[in-house]
Amino acid sequence: MPIAMKPSKLPFSRPFSRSSFLRACLFVCLSACLSVNANTYAADDGDALTSAAIAAIVDAAVKPAIAQHRLPGMAVAVTVDGKRYFYNYGQTAMRGGRPVTKETLFEIGSVSKTFAATLAAYAEASGKLSLQDPVSRHLPALRGGTFDKVTLLQLGTHTSGLPLAVPERIRSEPDMAEYLSAWRPPYPVGTHRVYSNNGIGLLGAIAAARLGGAYSDLVHAIVFQPLGMKHSYFKVPAERQADHAQGYTAADAPIRMKEGYLWEPAYGIRSSSGDLVAFVEANMSGARIDDTLRQAIARTHVPRFRAGPITQDLIWEQYRYPPTLQQLLAGNAAILRAEAATPIVAAPSEQPAYLHKTGSTNGYSAYVAFVPDKRIGIVLLANKAYPVDQRVTIGYEILSRIAERAKR
């Protein structure tokens, strides 16, 4: 397992006066709510009806949320049958920011987990591991205990029983090995879905070790570079800091990610709407990618467990298409509570599926959803914390209206 970097605190913006703050908020809200940034881009300007229709759909869905939560900035990317559309709102910061573009960098939180799943599936497709392997096969320090029974698949489907967070005291691989050796599952392994940064962090680390490199380097080489994702990072370089949106808590306090052990697979990516929509397209048919990466992505879409309203894939959460909004919201409500999980042993259904993943850090909000059979997908990124249910609703409304219009 590669050694993770020690946690570090990123600098916050300086405090400013109440009057300046109110003026900044007013400016951001008005600019965001009244118009899309001048840099809004439609992939196919010749298809004016489609471009105009999508713009109207996106505006109607996102502007109320921008106003309600005083979001400094938001980037929206939509893909329809291989055509990309970008809609950008507001600024990268409440004070001294620049207009949001499709290259603006946001923390994407747990959407990062889908890249860890892809890397693990790539390692399996390359013959470096099997998702059915016990964890202890790859982490010898854990042999002879609980992790003889926990599989890599269970790490990637939140069914290992591991808790949500890596304890703050853990700073190294020996610390983690000591913690895991003493840990006992609250339920029999594989019987409950318990959302876990620990699990996907371990899976990402094991996959990287089997592939013979550092986790971040491998994600760059195997996923980012082949997909043309030139604006995605674990550590934002100095020359890109101007495009790095400042995050804000729900109370408008500036904040950025706090790194911890195994942070990279669990929540560590900063990316742009332009890059993430390329990743979404790679998760649907028609993408020009090599066979091993194609196989890996397909493996992340296989239904593995049913837990309450959720069909759990390798990190992705899946629903039969078309889902109702109530189904999606019920699934989201169940995310952080333990749910009895039933393995899916039948061959994957040919029924179209709606796949999605939410992502949150303390100052950023993300949502990605797509329907492979319809070749439609969406990316939502904002530099402020706002409710996950609202993101799910916005994404659902936009994709539903696009799908309905596509029938005409």
mmCIF file of C-alpha atoms in Angstrom:
data_model
loop_
_atom_site.group_PDB
_atom_site.id
_atom_site.type_symbol
_atom_site.label_atom_id
_atom_site.label_comp_id
_atom_site.label_asym_id
_atom_site.label_seq_id
_atom_site.Cartn_x
_atom_site.Cartn_y
_atom_site.Cartn_z
ATOM 1 C CA MET A 1 0.000 0.000 0.000
ATOM 2 C CA PRO A 2 1.536 3.370 -0.928
ATOM 3 C CA ILE A 3 2.226 5.717 1.937
ATOM 4 C CA ALA A 4 -0.265 8.582 2.028
ATOM 5 C CA MET A 5 0.760 12.175 2.539
ATOM 6 C CA LYS A 6 0.283 13.666 5.988
ATOM 7 C CA PRO A 7 -2.766 15.865 6.467
ATOM 8 C CA SER A 8 -2.224 19.527 5.762
ATOM 9 C CA LYS A 9 -4.332 22.616 6.210
ATOM 10 C CA LEU A 10 -4.915 24.797 3.195
ATOM 11 C CA PRO A 11 -5.053 28.586 3.687
ATOM 12 C CA PHE A 12 -8.426 30.255 4.079
ATOM 13 C CA SER A 13 -9.262 33.641 2.643
ATOM 14 C CA ARG A 14 -8.921 36.584 5.014
ATOM 15 C CA PRO A 15 -12.075 37.730 6.816
ATOM 16 C CA PHE A 16 -13.819 40.825 5.542
ATOM 17 C CA SER A 17 -16.371 43.296 6.866
ATOM 18 C CA ARG A 18 -20.087 42.630 7.115
ATOM 19 C CA SER A 19 -20.924 45.383 4.640
ATOM 20 C CA SER A 20 -18.363 44.133 2.124
ATOM 21 C CA PHE A 21 -19.662 40.619 2.609
ATOM 22 C CA LEU A 22 -23.252 41.651 1.937
ATOM 23 C CA ARG A 23 -22.266 43.609 -1.158
ATOM 24 C CA ALA A 24 -20.283 40.625 -2.429
ATOM 25 C CA CYS A 25 -23.183 38.249 -1.822
ATOM 26 C CA LEU A 26 -25.623 40.587 -3.564
ATOM 27 C CA PHE A 27 -23.367 40.915 -6.566
ATOM 28 C CA VAL A 28 -22.792 37.190 -6.845
ATOM 29 C CA CYS A 29 -26.472 36.336 -6.469
ATOM 30 C CA LEU A 30 -27.612 38.880 -9.019
ATOM 31 C CA SER A 31 -24.970 37.969 -11.560
ATOM 32 C CA ALA A 32 -25.614 34.267 -11.107
ATOM 33 C CA CYS A 33 -29.390 34.398 -11.111
ATOM 34 C CA LEU A 34 -29.990 36.888 -13.892
ATOM 35 C CA SER A 35 -27.679 35.566 -16.560
ATOM 36 C CA VAL A 36 -25.346 32.789 -17.532
ATOM 37 C CA ASN A 37 -21.700 33.833 -17.843
ATOM 38 C CA ALA A 38 -20.587 35.085 -21.204
ATOM 39 C CA ASN A 39 -18.358 32.027 -21.528
ATOM 40 C CA THR A 40 -21.331 29.634 -21.724
ATOM 41 C CA TYR A 41 -20.577 27.217 -24.544
ATOM 42 C CA ALA A 42 -22.729 24.880 -26.577
ATOM 43 C CA ALA A 43 -20.935 22.087 -28.362
ATOM 44 C CA ASP A 44 -23.053 22.383 -31.496
ATOM 45 C CA ASP A 45 -24.139 25.936 -32.190
ATOM 46 C CA GLY A 46 -25.596 24.854 -35.507
ATOM 47 C CA ASP A 47 -28.268 22.905 -33.662
ATOM 48 C CA ALA A 48 -29.867 26.073 -32.274
ATOM 49 C CA LEU A 49 -33.149 24.463 -31.202
ATOM 50 C CA THR A 50 -31.414 21.830 -29.094
ATOM 51 C CA SER A 51 -28.939 24.308 -27.632
ATOM 52 C CA ALA A 52 -31.652 26.795 -26.770
ATOM 53 C CA ALA A 53 -33.908 24.112 -25.322
ATOM 54 C CA ILE A 54 -31.168 22.700 -23.099
ATOM 55 C CA ALA A 55 -30.162 26.184 -21.946
ATOM 56 C CA ALA A 56 -33.744 26.905 -20.908
ATOM 57 C CA ILE A 57 -34.030 23.568 -19.096
ATOM 58 C CA VAL A 58 -30.770 24.108 -17.207
ATOM 59 C CA ASP A 59 -31.581 27.709 -16.275
ATOM 60 C CA ALA A 60 -34.993 26.741 -14.924
ATOM 61 C CA ALA A 61 -33.486 23.996 -12.768
ATOM 62 C CA VAL A 62 -30.371 25.676 -11.366
ATOM 63 C CA LYS A 63 -31.161 29.381 -10.963
ATOM 64 C CA PRO A 64 -33.594 28.925 -8.055
ATOM 65 C CA ALA A 65 -30.956 26.909 -6.147
ATOM 66 C CA ILE A 66 -28.279 29.510 -6.874
ATOM 67 C CA ALA A 67 -30.519 32.223 -5.472
ATOM 68 C CA GLN A 68 -31.784 30.199 -2.504
ATOM 69 C CA HIS A 69 -28.334 29.148 -1.278
ATOM 70 C CA ARG A 70 -26.357 32.184 -2.494
ATOM 71 C CA LEU A 71 -24.014 29.955 -4.467
ATOM 72 C CA PRO A 72 -20.951 31.940 -5.566
ATOM 73 C CA GLY A 73 -20.467 29.832 -8.688
ATOM 74 C CA MET A 74 -21.771 26.797 -10.502
ATOM 75 C CA ALA A 75 -20.618 24.868 -13.557
ATOM 76 C CA VAL A 76 -23.043 22.614 -15.420
ATOM 77 C CA ALA A 77 -22.111 20.234 -18.222
ATOM 78 C CA VAL A 78 -24.629 18.239 -20.227
ATOM 79 C CA THR A 79 -23.899 15.560 -22.800
ATOM 80 C CA VAL A 80 -26.543 14.452 -25.299
ATOM 81 C CA ASP A 81 -25.623 11.768 -27.825
ATOM 82 C CA GLY A 82 -21.967 12.782 -27.737
ATOM 83 C CA LYS A 83 -22.549 16.550 -27.919
ATOM 84 C CA ARG A 84 -21.407 18.626 -24.971
ATOM 85 C CA TYR A 85 -23.083 21.731 -23.599
ATOM 86 C CA PHE A 86 -21.666 23.972 -20.872
ATOM 87 C CA TYR A 87 -23.506 26.493 -18.700
ATOM 88 C CA ASN A 88 -21.547 28.533 -16.178
ATOM 89 C CA TYR A 89 -22.856 30.793 -13.449
ATOM 90 C CA GLY A 90 -21.301 33.262 -11.054
ATOM 91 C CA GLN A 91 -17.741 33.591 -9.809
ATOM 92 C CA THR A 92 -14.880 31.483 -8.463
ATOM 93 C CA ALA A 93 -14.909 33.456 -5.191
ATOM 94 C CA MET A 94 -17.205 35.816 -3.304
ATOM 95 C CA ARG A 95 -14.468 38.423 -3.397
ATOM 96 C CA GLY A 96 -11.831 38.858 -6.090
ATOM 97 C CA GLY A 97 -13.010 35.900 -8.153
ATOM 98 C CA ARG A 98 -13.281 35.428 -11.880
ATOM 99 C CA PRO A 99 -16.184 34.077 -13.961
ATOM 100 C CA VAL A 100 -16.729 30.338 -13.724
ATOM 101 C CA THR A 101 -15.842 28.439 -16.909
ATOM 102 C CA LYS A 102 -15.798 24.807 -18.004
ATOM 103 C CA GLU A 103 -12.141 24.746 -16.887
ATOM 104 C CA THR A 104 -12.767 26.047 -13.346
ATOM 105 C CA LEU A 105 -11.548 23.559 -10.738
ATOM 106 C CA PHE A 106 -13.834 22.306 -7.966
ATOM 107 C CA GLU A 107 -13.369 19.691 -5.278
ATOM 108 C CA ILE A 108 -15.593 16.791 -6.351
ATOM 109 C CA GLY A 109 -15.678 14.927 -3.029
ATOM 110 C CA SER A 110 -16.970 11.367 -3.220
ATOM 111 C CA VAL A 111 -17.327 11.451 -6.998
ATOM 112 C CA SER A 112 -13.587 10.712 -6.663
ATOM 113 C CA LYS A 113 -14.598 7.223 -5.509
ATOM 114 C CA THR A 114 -15.778 6.360 -9.023
ATOM 115 C CA PHE A 115 -12.199 6.818 -10.238
ATOM 116 C CA ALA A 116 -10.914 4.493 -7.510
ATOM 117 C CA ALA A 117 -13.501 1.933 -8.607
ATOM 118 C CA THR A 118 -12.385 2.330 -12.213
ATOM 119 C CA LEU A 119 -8.731 1.825 -11.246
ATOM 120 C CA ALA A 120 -9.577 -1.311 -9.247
ATOM 121 C CA ALA A 121 -11.623 -2.696 -12.135
ATOM 122 C CA TYR A 122 -8.728 -1.865 -14.476
ATOM 123 C CA ALA A 123 -6.367 -3.832 -12.243
ATOM 124 C CA GLU A 124 -8.776 -6.771 -12.408
ATOM 125 C CA ALA A 125 -9.164 -6.507 -16.190
ATOM 126 C CA SER A 126 -5.347 -6.452 -16.415
ATOM 127 C CA GLY A 127 -5.074 -9.675 -14.404
ATOM 128 C CA LYS A 128 -3.419 -8.012 -11.399
ATOM 129 C CA LEU A 129 -6.129 -8.951 -8.908
ATOM 130 C CA SER A 130 -9.633 -10.335 -8.578
ATOM 131 C CA LEU A 131 -12.391 -8.449 -6.829
ATOM 132 C CA GLN A 132 -13.228 -11.754 -5.150
ATOM 133 C CA ASP A 133 -9.819 -11.820 -3.454
ATOM 134 C CA PRO A 134 -9.759 -11.465 0.328
ATOM 135 C CA VAL A 135 -8.178 -8.211 1.440
ATOM 136 C CA SER A 136 -5.545 -10.105 3.429
ATOM 137 C CA ARG A 137 -4.162 -11.622 0.224
ATOM 138 C CA HIS A 138 -2.886 -8.173 -0.699
ATOM 139 C CA LEU A 139 -2.222 -6.834 2.813
ATOM 140 C CA PRO A 140 -0.220 -9.551 4.597
ATOM 141 C CA ALA A 141 -0.281 -7.648 7.897
ATOM 142 C CA LEU A 142 -4.013 -8.454 8.089
ATOM 143 C CA ARG A 143 -3.735 -12.208 7.561
ATOM 144 C CA GLY A 144 -5.306 -14.489 10.125
ATOM 145 C CA GLY A 145 -8.117 -12.124 11.086
ATOM 146 C CA THR A 146 -11.303 -10.452 9.885
ATOM 147 C CA PHE A 147 -9.821 -9.491 6.522
ATOM 148 C CA ASP A 148 -9.440 -13.103 5.499
ATOM 149 C CA LYS A 149 -13.218 -12.883 4.995
ATOM 150 C CA VAL A 150 -13.581 -9.346 3.602
ATOM 151 C CA THR A 151 -13.230 -9.222 -0.192
ATOM 152 C CA LEU A 152 -12.065 -6.411 -2.446
ATOM 153 C CA LEU A 153 -15.561 -6.335 -3.942
ATOM 154 C CA GLN A 154 -17.016 -5.647 -0.509
ATOM 155 C CA LEU A 155 -14.619 -2.713 -0.094
ATOM 156 C CA GLY A 156 -15.923 -1.231 -3.355
ATOM 157 C CA THR A 157 -19.607 -1.792 -2.620
ATOM 158 C CA HIS A 158 -19.712 -0.521 0.983
ATOM 159 C CA THR A 159 -20.528 -4.019 2.248
ATOM 160 C CA SER A 160 -17.375 -4.725 4.265
ATOM 161 C CA GLY A 161 -18.872 -3.208 7.413
ATOM 162 C CA LEU A 162 -16.053 -0.662 7.727
ATOM 163 C CA PRO A 163 -17.232 2.700 9.117
ATOM 164 C CA LEU A 164 -17.471 5.959 7.210
ATOM 165 C CA ALA A 165 -14.318 7.800 8.220
ATOM 166 C CA VAL A 166 -10.669 6.951 8.668
ATOM 167 C CA PRO A 167 -9.831 7.913 12.285
ATOM 168 C CA GLU A 168 -7.869 11.171 12.458
ATOM 169 C CA ARG A 169 -5.095 9.573 14.492
ATOM 170 C CA ILE A 170 -4.085 7.416 11.521
ATOM 171 C CA ARG A 171 -1.125 8.882 9.639
ATOM 172 C CA SER A 172 0.662 5.897 8.130
ATOM 173 C CA GLU A 173 0.336 2.363 6.825
ATOM 174 C CA PRO A 174 1.412 0.830 10.170
ATOM 175 C CA ASP A 175 -1.215 2.963 11.943
ATOM 176 C CA MET A 176 -3.858 1.710 9.521
ATOM 177 C CA ALA A 177 -2.751 -1.909 9.856
ATOM 178 C CA GLU A 178 -2.968 -1.670 13.648
ATOM 179 C CA TYR A 179 -6.439 -0.114 13.460
ATOM 180 C CA LEU A 180 -7.759 -2.689 10.989
ATOM 181 C CA SER A 181 -6.283 -5.612 12.921
ATOM 182 C CA ALA A 182 -8.250 -4.554 15.994
ATOM 183 C CA TRP A 183 -11.457 -3.710 14.113
ATOM 184 C CA ARG A 184 -14.467 -6.029 14.277
ATOM 185 C CA PRO A 185 -17.433 -5.716 11.897
ATOM 186 C CA PRO A 186 -20.753 -4.646 13.440
ATOM 187 C CA TYR A 187 -22.576 -7.108 11.145
ATOM 188 C CA PRO A 188 -21.523 -10.323 9.440
ATOM 189 C CA VAL A 189 -19.301 -9.350 6.502
ATOM 190 C CA GLY A 190 -21.248 -8.766 3.293
ATOM 191 C CA THR A 191 -24.685 -8.556 4.903
ATOM 192 C CA HIS A 192 -25.092 -4.777 5.263
ATOM 193 C CA ARG A 193 -24.292 -1.697 3.228
ATOM 194 C CA VAL A 194 -22.383 0.831 5.356
ATOM 195 C CA TYR A 195 -21.025 3.792 3.384
ATOM 196 C CA SER A 196 -17.270 3.890 3.909
ATOM 197 C CA ASN A 197 -14.325 6.088 2.967
ATOM 198 C CA ASN A 198 -12.186 3.414 4.629
ATOM 199 C CA GLY A 199 -13.312 0.722 2.213
ATOM 200 C CA ILE A 200 -12.798 2.558 -1.055
ATOM 201 C CA GLY A 201 -9.563 4.043 0.268
ATOM 202 C CA LEU A 202 -8.180 0.568 0.915
ATOM 203 C CA LEU A 203 -9.395 -0.675 -2.468
ATOM 204 C CA GLY A 204 -7.704 2.209 -4.274
ATOM 205 C CA ALA A 205 -4.462 1.661 -2.374
ATOM 206 C CA ILE A 206 -4.468 -2.082 -3.089
ATOM 207 C CA ALA A 207 -5.203 -1.537 -6.788
ATOM 208 C CA ALA A 208 -2.350 0.963 -7.046
ATOM 209 C CA ALA A 209 0.053 -1.417 -5.301
ATOM 210 C CA ARG A 210 -0.888 -4.255 -7.658
ATOM 211 C CA LEU A 211 -0.450 -1.979 -10.682
ATOM 212 C CA GLY A 212 2.949 -0.919 -9.377
ATOM 213 C CA GLY A 213 2.665 2.819 -8.852
ATOM 214 C CA ALA A 214 1.453 5.689 -6.737
ATOM 215 C CA TYR A 215 -2.328 6.012 -6.712
ATOM 216 C CA SER A 216 -2.474 9.573 -8.072
ATOM 217 C CA ASP A 217 0.060 8.839 -10.828
ATOM 218 C CA LEU A 218 -1.893 5.790 -11.963
ATOM 219 C CA VAL A 219 -5.224 7.620 -12.104
ATOM 220 C CA HIS A 220 -3.554 10.304 -14.220
ATOM 221 C CA ALA A 221 -1.985 7.762 -16.572
ATOM 222 C CA ILE A 222 -4.846 5.268 -16.842
ATOM 223 C CA VAL A 223 -7.919 7.519 -16.677
ATOM 224 C CA PHE A 224 -7.195 11.253 -16.915
ATOM 225 C CA GLN A 225 -4.751 11.221 -19.831
ATOM 226 C CA PRO A 226 -6.577 8.755 -22.126
ATOM 227 C CA LEU A 227 -9.821 10.697 -21.662
ATOM 228 C CA GLY A 228 -8.204 14.069 -22.314
ATOM 229 C CA MET A 229 -8.855 15.231 -18.751
ATOM 230 C CA LYS A 230 -6.225 17.990 -18.664
ATOM 231 C CA HIS A 231 -7.874 19.928 -15.845
ATOM 232 C CA SER A 232 -8.046 17.266 -13.126
ATOM 233 C CA TYR A 233 -5.663 17.034 -10.186
ATOM 234 C CA PHE A 234 -5.083 15.700 -6.709
ATOM 235 C CA LYS A 235 -2.740 18.602 -5.985
ATOM 236 C CA VAL A 236 -3.535 21.739 -7.978
ATOM 237 C CA PRO A 237 -0.290 23.094 -9.481
ATOM 238 C CA ALA A 238 0.703 26.703 -8.862
ATOM 239 C CA GLU A 239 -0.005 27.708 -12.462
ATOM 240 C CA ARG A 240 -3.635 26.534 -12.132
ATOM 241 C CA GLN A 241 -4.442 28.137 -8.778
ATOM 242 C CA ALA A 242 -6.185 31.059 -10.477
ATOM 243 C CA ASP A 243 -8.739 28.584 -11.857
ATOM 244 C CA HIS A 244 -9.202 26.861 -8.482
ATOM 245 C CA ALA A 245 -12.576 27.990 -7.137
ATOM 246 C CA GLN A 246 -12.647 28.981 -3.480
ATOM 247 C CA GLY A 247 -15.033 26.797 -1.504
ATOM 248 C CA TYR A 248 -17.497 28.041 1.123
ATOM 249 C CA THR A 249 -19.449 26.412 3.905
ATOM 250 C CA ALA A 250 -23.221 26.819 4.095
ATOM 251 C CA ALA A 251 -22.489 29.750 6.440
ATOM 252 C CA ASP A 252 -20.261 31.406 3.789
ATOM 253 C CA ALA A 253 -16.959 30.695 5.562
ATOM 254 C CA PRO A 254 -14.104 30.035 3.103
ATOM 255 C CA ILE A 255 -12.738 26.505 3.320
ATOM 256 C CA ARG A 256 -10.864 23.882 1.365
ATOM 257 C CA MET A 257 -10.265 20.172 1.702
ATOM 258 C CA LYS A 258 -8.554 18.695 4.732
ATOM 259 C CA GLU A 259 -6.383 15.825 3.604
ATOM 260 C CA GLY A 260 -6.069 12.644 5.619
ATOM 261 C CA TYR A 261 -4.911 9.058 5.264
ATOM 262 C CA LEU A 262 -6.333 7.454 2.080
ATOM 263 C CA TRP A 263 -7.858 10.802 1.086
ATOM 264 C CA GLU A 264 -7.009 10.469 -2.604
ATOM 265 C CA PRO A 265 -9.276 7.507 -3.478
ATOM 266 C CA ALA A 266 -12.045 8.608 -1.118
ATOM 267 C CA TYR A 267 -12.497 12.301 -1.925
ATOM 268 C CA GLY A 268 -9.263 13.769 -3.304
ATOM 269 C CA ILE A 269 -9.879 14.933 -6.872
ATOM 270 C CA ARG A 270 -10.239 18.516 -8.044
ATOM 271 C CA SER A 271 -11.721 18.653 -11.525
ATOM 272 C CA SER A 272 -13.711 20.742 -13.986
ATOM 273 C CA SER A 273 -17.079 20.313 -15.663
ATOM 274 C CA GLY A 274 -15.300 19.944 -19.007
ATOM 275 C CA ASP A 275 -13.208 17.052 -17.735
ATOM 276 C CA LEU A 276 -15.954 15.292 -15.805
ATOM 277 C CA VAL A 277 -18.305 15.281 -18.769
ATOM 278 C CA ALA A 278 -15.552 13.470 -20.698
ATOM 279 C CA PHE A 279 -15.512 10.864 -17.921
ATOM 280 C CA VAL A 280 -19.306 10.591 -18.095
ATOM 281 C CA GLU A 281 -19.125 10.001 -21.851
ATOM 282 C CA ALA A 282 -16.489 7.306 -21.313
ATOM 283 C CA ASN A 283 -19.068 5.570 -19.109
ATOM 284 C CA MET A 284 -21.449 5.364 -22.073
ATOM 285 C CA SER A 285 -21.204 3.672 -25.461
ATOM 286 C CA GLY A 286 -19.313 5.315 -28.291
ATOM 287 C CA ALA A 287 -16.266 6.525 -26.352
ATOM 288 C CA ARG A 288 -12.918 5.966 -28.072
ATOM 289 C CA ILE A 289 -10.918 4.274 -25.346
ATOM 290 C CA ASP A 290 -8.705 1.196 -25.155
ATOM 291 C CA ASP A 291 -10.252 -2.187 -24.524
ATOM 292 C CA THR A 292 -8.886 -2.629 -21.000
ATOM 293 C CA LEU A 293 -10.260 0.701 -19.819
ATOM 294 C CA ARG A 294 -13.561 -0.053 -21.561
ATOM 295 C CA GLN A 295 -13.799 -3.390 -19.746
ATOM 296 C CA ALA A 296 -12.932 -1.727 -16.450
ATOM 297 C CA ILE A 297 -15.634 0.902 -16.801
ATOM 298 C CA ALA A 298 -18.201 -1.739 -17.761
ATOM 299 C CA ARG A 299 -17.345 -3.695 -14.611
ATOM 300 C CA THR A 300 -18.101 -0.673 -12.447
ATOM 301 C CA HIS A 301 -21.687 -0.718 -13.796
ATOM 302 C CA VAL A 302 -22.492 -4.328 -12.862
ATOM 303 C CA PRO A 303 -25.191 -4.532 -10.140
ATOM 304 C CA ARG A 304 -23.644 -6.215 -7.089
ATOM 305 C CA PHE A 305 -26.003 -5.733 -4.113
ATOM 306 C CA ARG A 306 -29.478 -4.467 -3.342
ATOM 307 C CA ALA A 307 -29.707 -2.392 -0.176
ATOM 308 C CA GLY A 308 -33.026 -0.724 0.538
ATOM 309 C CA PRO A 309 -33.885 1.452 -2.468
ATOM 310 C CA ILE A 310 -30.327 1.298 -3.869
ATOM 311 C CA THR A 311 -28.832 -1.110 -6.366
ATOM 312 C CA GLN A 312 -25.137 -0.882 -5.517
ATOM 313 C CA ASP A 313 -22.610 -1.222 -8.321
ATOM 314 C CA LEU A 314 -18.858 -0.817 -7.848
ATOM 315 C CA ILE A 315 -19.321 2.616 -6.152
ATOM 316 C CA TRP A 316 -21.941 3.830 -8.668
ATOM 317 C CA GLU A 317 -25.536 3.742 -7.391
ATOM 318 C CA GLN A 318 -28.005 2.396 -9.936
ATOM 319 C CA TYR A 319 -31.766 2.593 -10.495
ATOM 320 C CA ARG A 320 -33.953 1.057 -13.155
ATOM 321 C CA TYR A 321 -34.695 3.659 -15.817
ATOM 322 C CA PRO A 322 -36.749 5.745 -15.692
ATOM 323 C CA PRO A 323 -36.658 6.152 -11.905
ATOM 324 C CA THR A 324 -38.983 8.455 -10.041
ATOM 325 C CA LEU A 325 -37.550 11.391 -8.160
ATOM 326 C CA GLN A 326 -38.951 9.849 -4.985
ATOM 327 C CA GLN A 327 -36.865 6.711 -5.580
ATOM 328 C CA LEU A 328 -33.680 8.739 -6.005
ATOM 329 C CA LEU A 329 -34.362 10.816 -2.913
ATOM 330 C CA ALA A 330 -35.159 7.704 -0.884
ATOM 331 C CA GLY A 331 -31.862 6.214 -1.987
ATOM 332 C CA ASN A 332 -30.012 9.361 -1.077
ATOM 333 C CA ALA A 333 -31.667 9.404 2.356
ATOM 334 C CA ALA A 334 -30.399 5.861 2.914
ATOM 335 C CA ILE A 335 -26.794 6.599 1.935
ATOM 336 C CA LEU A 336 -25.285 6.990 5.393
ATOM 337 C CA ARG A 337 -27.388 4.513 7.351
ATOM 338 C CA ALA A 338 -26.754 0.793 7.540
ATOM 339 C CA GLU A 339 -29.041 -1.174 5.208
ATOM 340 C CA ALA A 340 -29.356 -4.940 4.880
ATOM 341 C CA ALA A 341 -27.682 -5.932 1.603
ATOM 342 C CA THR A 342 -28.617 -8.819 -0.679
ATOM 343 C CA PRO A 343 -26.084 -10.036 -3.272
ATOM 344 C CA ILE A 344 -27.229 -9.955 -6.887
ATOM 345 C CA VAL A 345 -26.252 -13.243 -8.499
ATOM 346 C CA ALA A 346 -28.318 -13.144 -11.706
ATOM 347 C CA ALA A 347 -26.882 -11.896 -14.994
ATOM 348 C CA PRO A 348 -27.208 -8.122 -15.449
ATOM 349 C CA SER A 349 -30.587 -7.067 -16.802
ATOM 350 C CA GLU A 350 -30.899 -5.476 -20.221
ATOM 351 C CA GLN A 351 -33.212 -2.906 -18.648
ATOM 352 C CA PRO A 352 -31.857 0.656 -19.081
ATOM 353 C CA ALA A 353 -30.310 2.083 -15.927
ATOM 354 C CA TYR A 354 -29.869 5.496 -14.305
ATOM 355 C CA LEU A 355 -26.475 5.729 -12.588
ATOM 356 C CA HIS A 356 -25.394 8.530 -10.302
ATOM 357 C CA LYS A 357 -22.971 9.630 -7.604
ATOM 358 C CA THR A 358 -23.006 12.587 -5.260
ATOM 359 C CA GLY A 359 -19.912 14.263 -3.870
ATOM 360 C CA SER A 360 -19.391 16.722 -1.024
ATOM 361 C CA THR A 361 -16.563 18.347 0.846
ATOM 362 C CA ASN A 362 -17.097 21.071 3.427
ATOM 363 C CA GLY A 363 -17.063 23.819 0.813
ATOM 364 C CA TYR A 364 -17.991 22.174 -2.486
ATOM 365 C CA SER A 365 -20.933 20.251 -3.947
ATOM 366 C CA ALA A 366 -20.911 17.818 -6.868
ATOM 367 C CA TYR A 367 -23.322 15.539 -8.684
ATOM 368 C CA VAL A 368 -22.878 13.265 -11.696
ATOM 369 C CA ALA A 369 -25.636 11.226 -13.371
ATOM 370 C CA PHE A 370 -26.085 9.478 -16.696
ATOM 371 C CA VAL A 371 -28.253 7.025 -18.618
ATOM 372 C CA PRO A 372 -25.993 4.918 -20.853
ATOM 373 C CA ASP A 373 -28.793 3.604 -23.074
ATOM 374 C CA LYS A 374 -30.052 7.122 -23.765
ATOM 375 C CA ARG A 375 -26.534 8.594 -24.011
ATOM 376 C CA ILE A 376 -27.441 11.514 -21.791
ATOM 377 C CA GLY A 377 -25.549 12.713 -18.755
ATOM 378 C CA ILE A 378 -24.973 15.672 -16.474
ATOM 379 C CA VAL A 379 -22.310 17.177 -14.221
ATOM 380 C CA LEU A 380 -23.123 19.750 -11.510
ATOM 381 C CA LEU A 381 -20.323 21.515 -9.608
ATOM 382 C CA ALA A 382 -20.600 24.366 -7.103
ATOM 383 C CA ASN A 383 -18.134 26.071 -4.784
ATOM 384 C CA LYS A 384 -20.405 26.051 -1.759
ATOM 385 C CA ALA A 385 -22.052 23.376 0.363
ATOM 386 C CA TYR A 386 -25.774 22.967 -0.377
ATOM 387 C CA PRO A 387 -28.182 20.055 0.185
ATOM 388 C CA VAL A 388 -27.533 16.807 -1.645
ATOM 389 C CA ASP A 389 -31.261 16.250 -2.215
ATOM 390 C CA GLN A 390 -31.399 19.482 -4.173
ATOM 391 C CA ARG A 391 -28.513 18.406 -6.406
ATOM 392 C CA VAL A 392 -30.186 15.072 -7.074
ATOM 393 C CA THR A 393 -33.431 16.877 -7.899
ATOM 394 C CA ILE A 394 -31.757 19.346 -10.265
ATOM 395 C CA GLY A 395 -29.909 16.596 -12.118
ATOM 396 C CA TYR A 396 -33.014 14.445 -12.361
ATOM 397 C CA GLU A 397 -35.161 17.305 -13.661
ATOM 398 C CA ILE A 398 -32.651 18.281 -16.321
ATOM 399 C CA LEU A 399 -32.073 14.746 -17.598
ATOM 400 C CA SER A 400 -35.794 13.924 -17.524
ATOM 401 C CA ARG A 401 -36.697 17.008 -19.541
ATOM 402 C CA ILE A 402 -33.917 16.388 -22.035
ATOM 403 C CA ALA A 403 -35.034 12.777 -22.482
ATOM 404 C CA GLU A 404 -38.638 13.863 -22.940
ATOM 405 C CA ARG A 405 -37.690 16.458 -25.545
ATOM 406 C CA ALA A 406 -35.518 13.921 -27.374
ATOM 407 C CA LYS A 407 -38.653 11.819 -27.998
ATOM 408 C CA ARG A 408 -40.301 14.585 -29.999
#
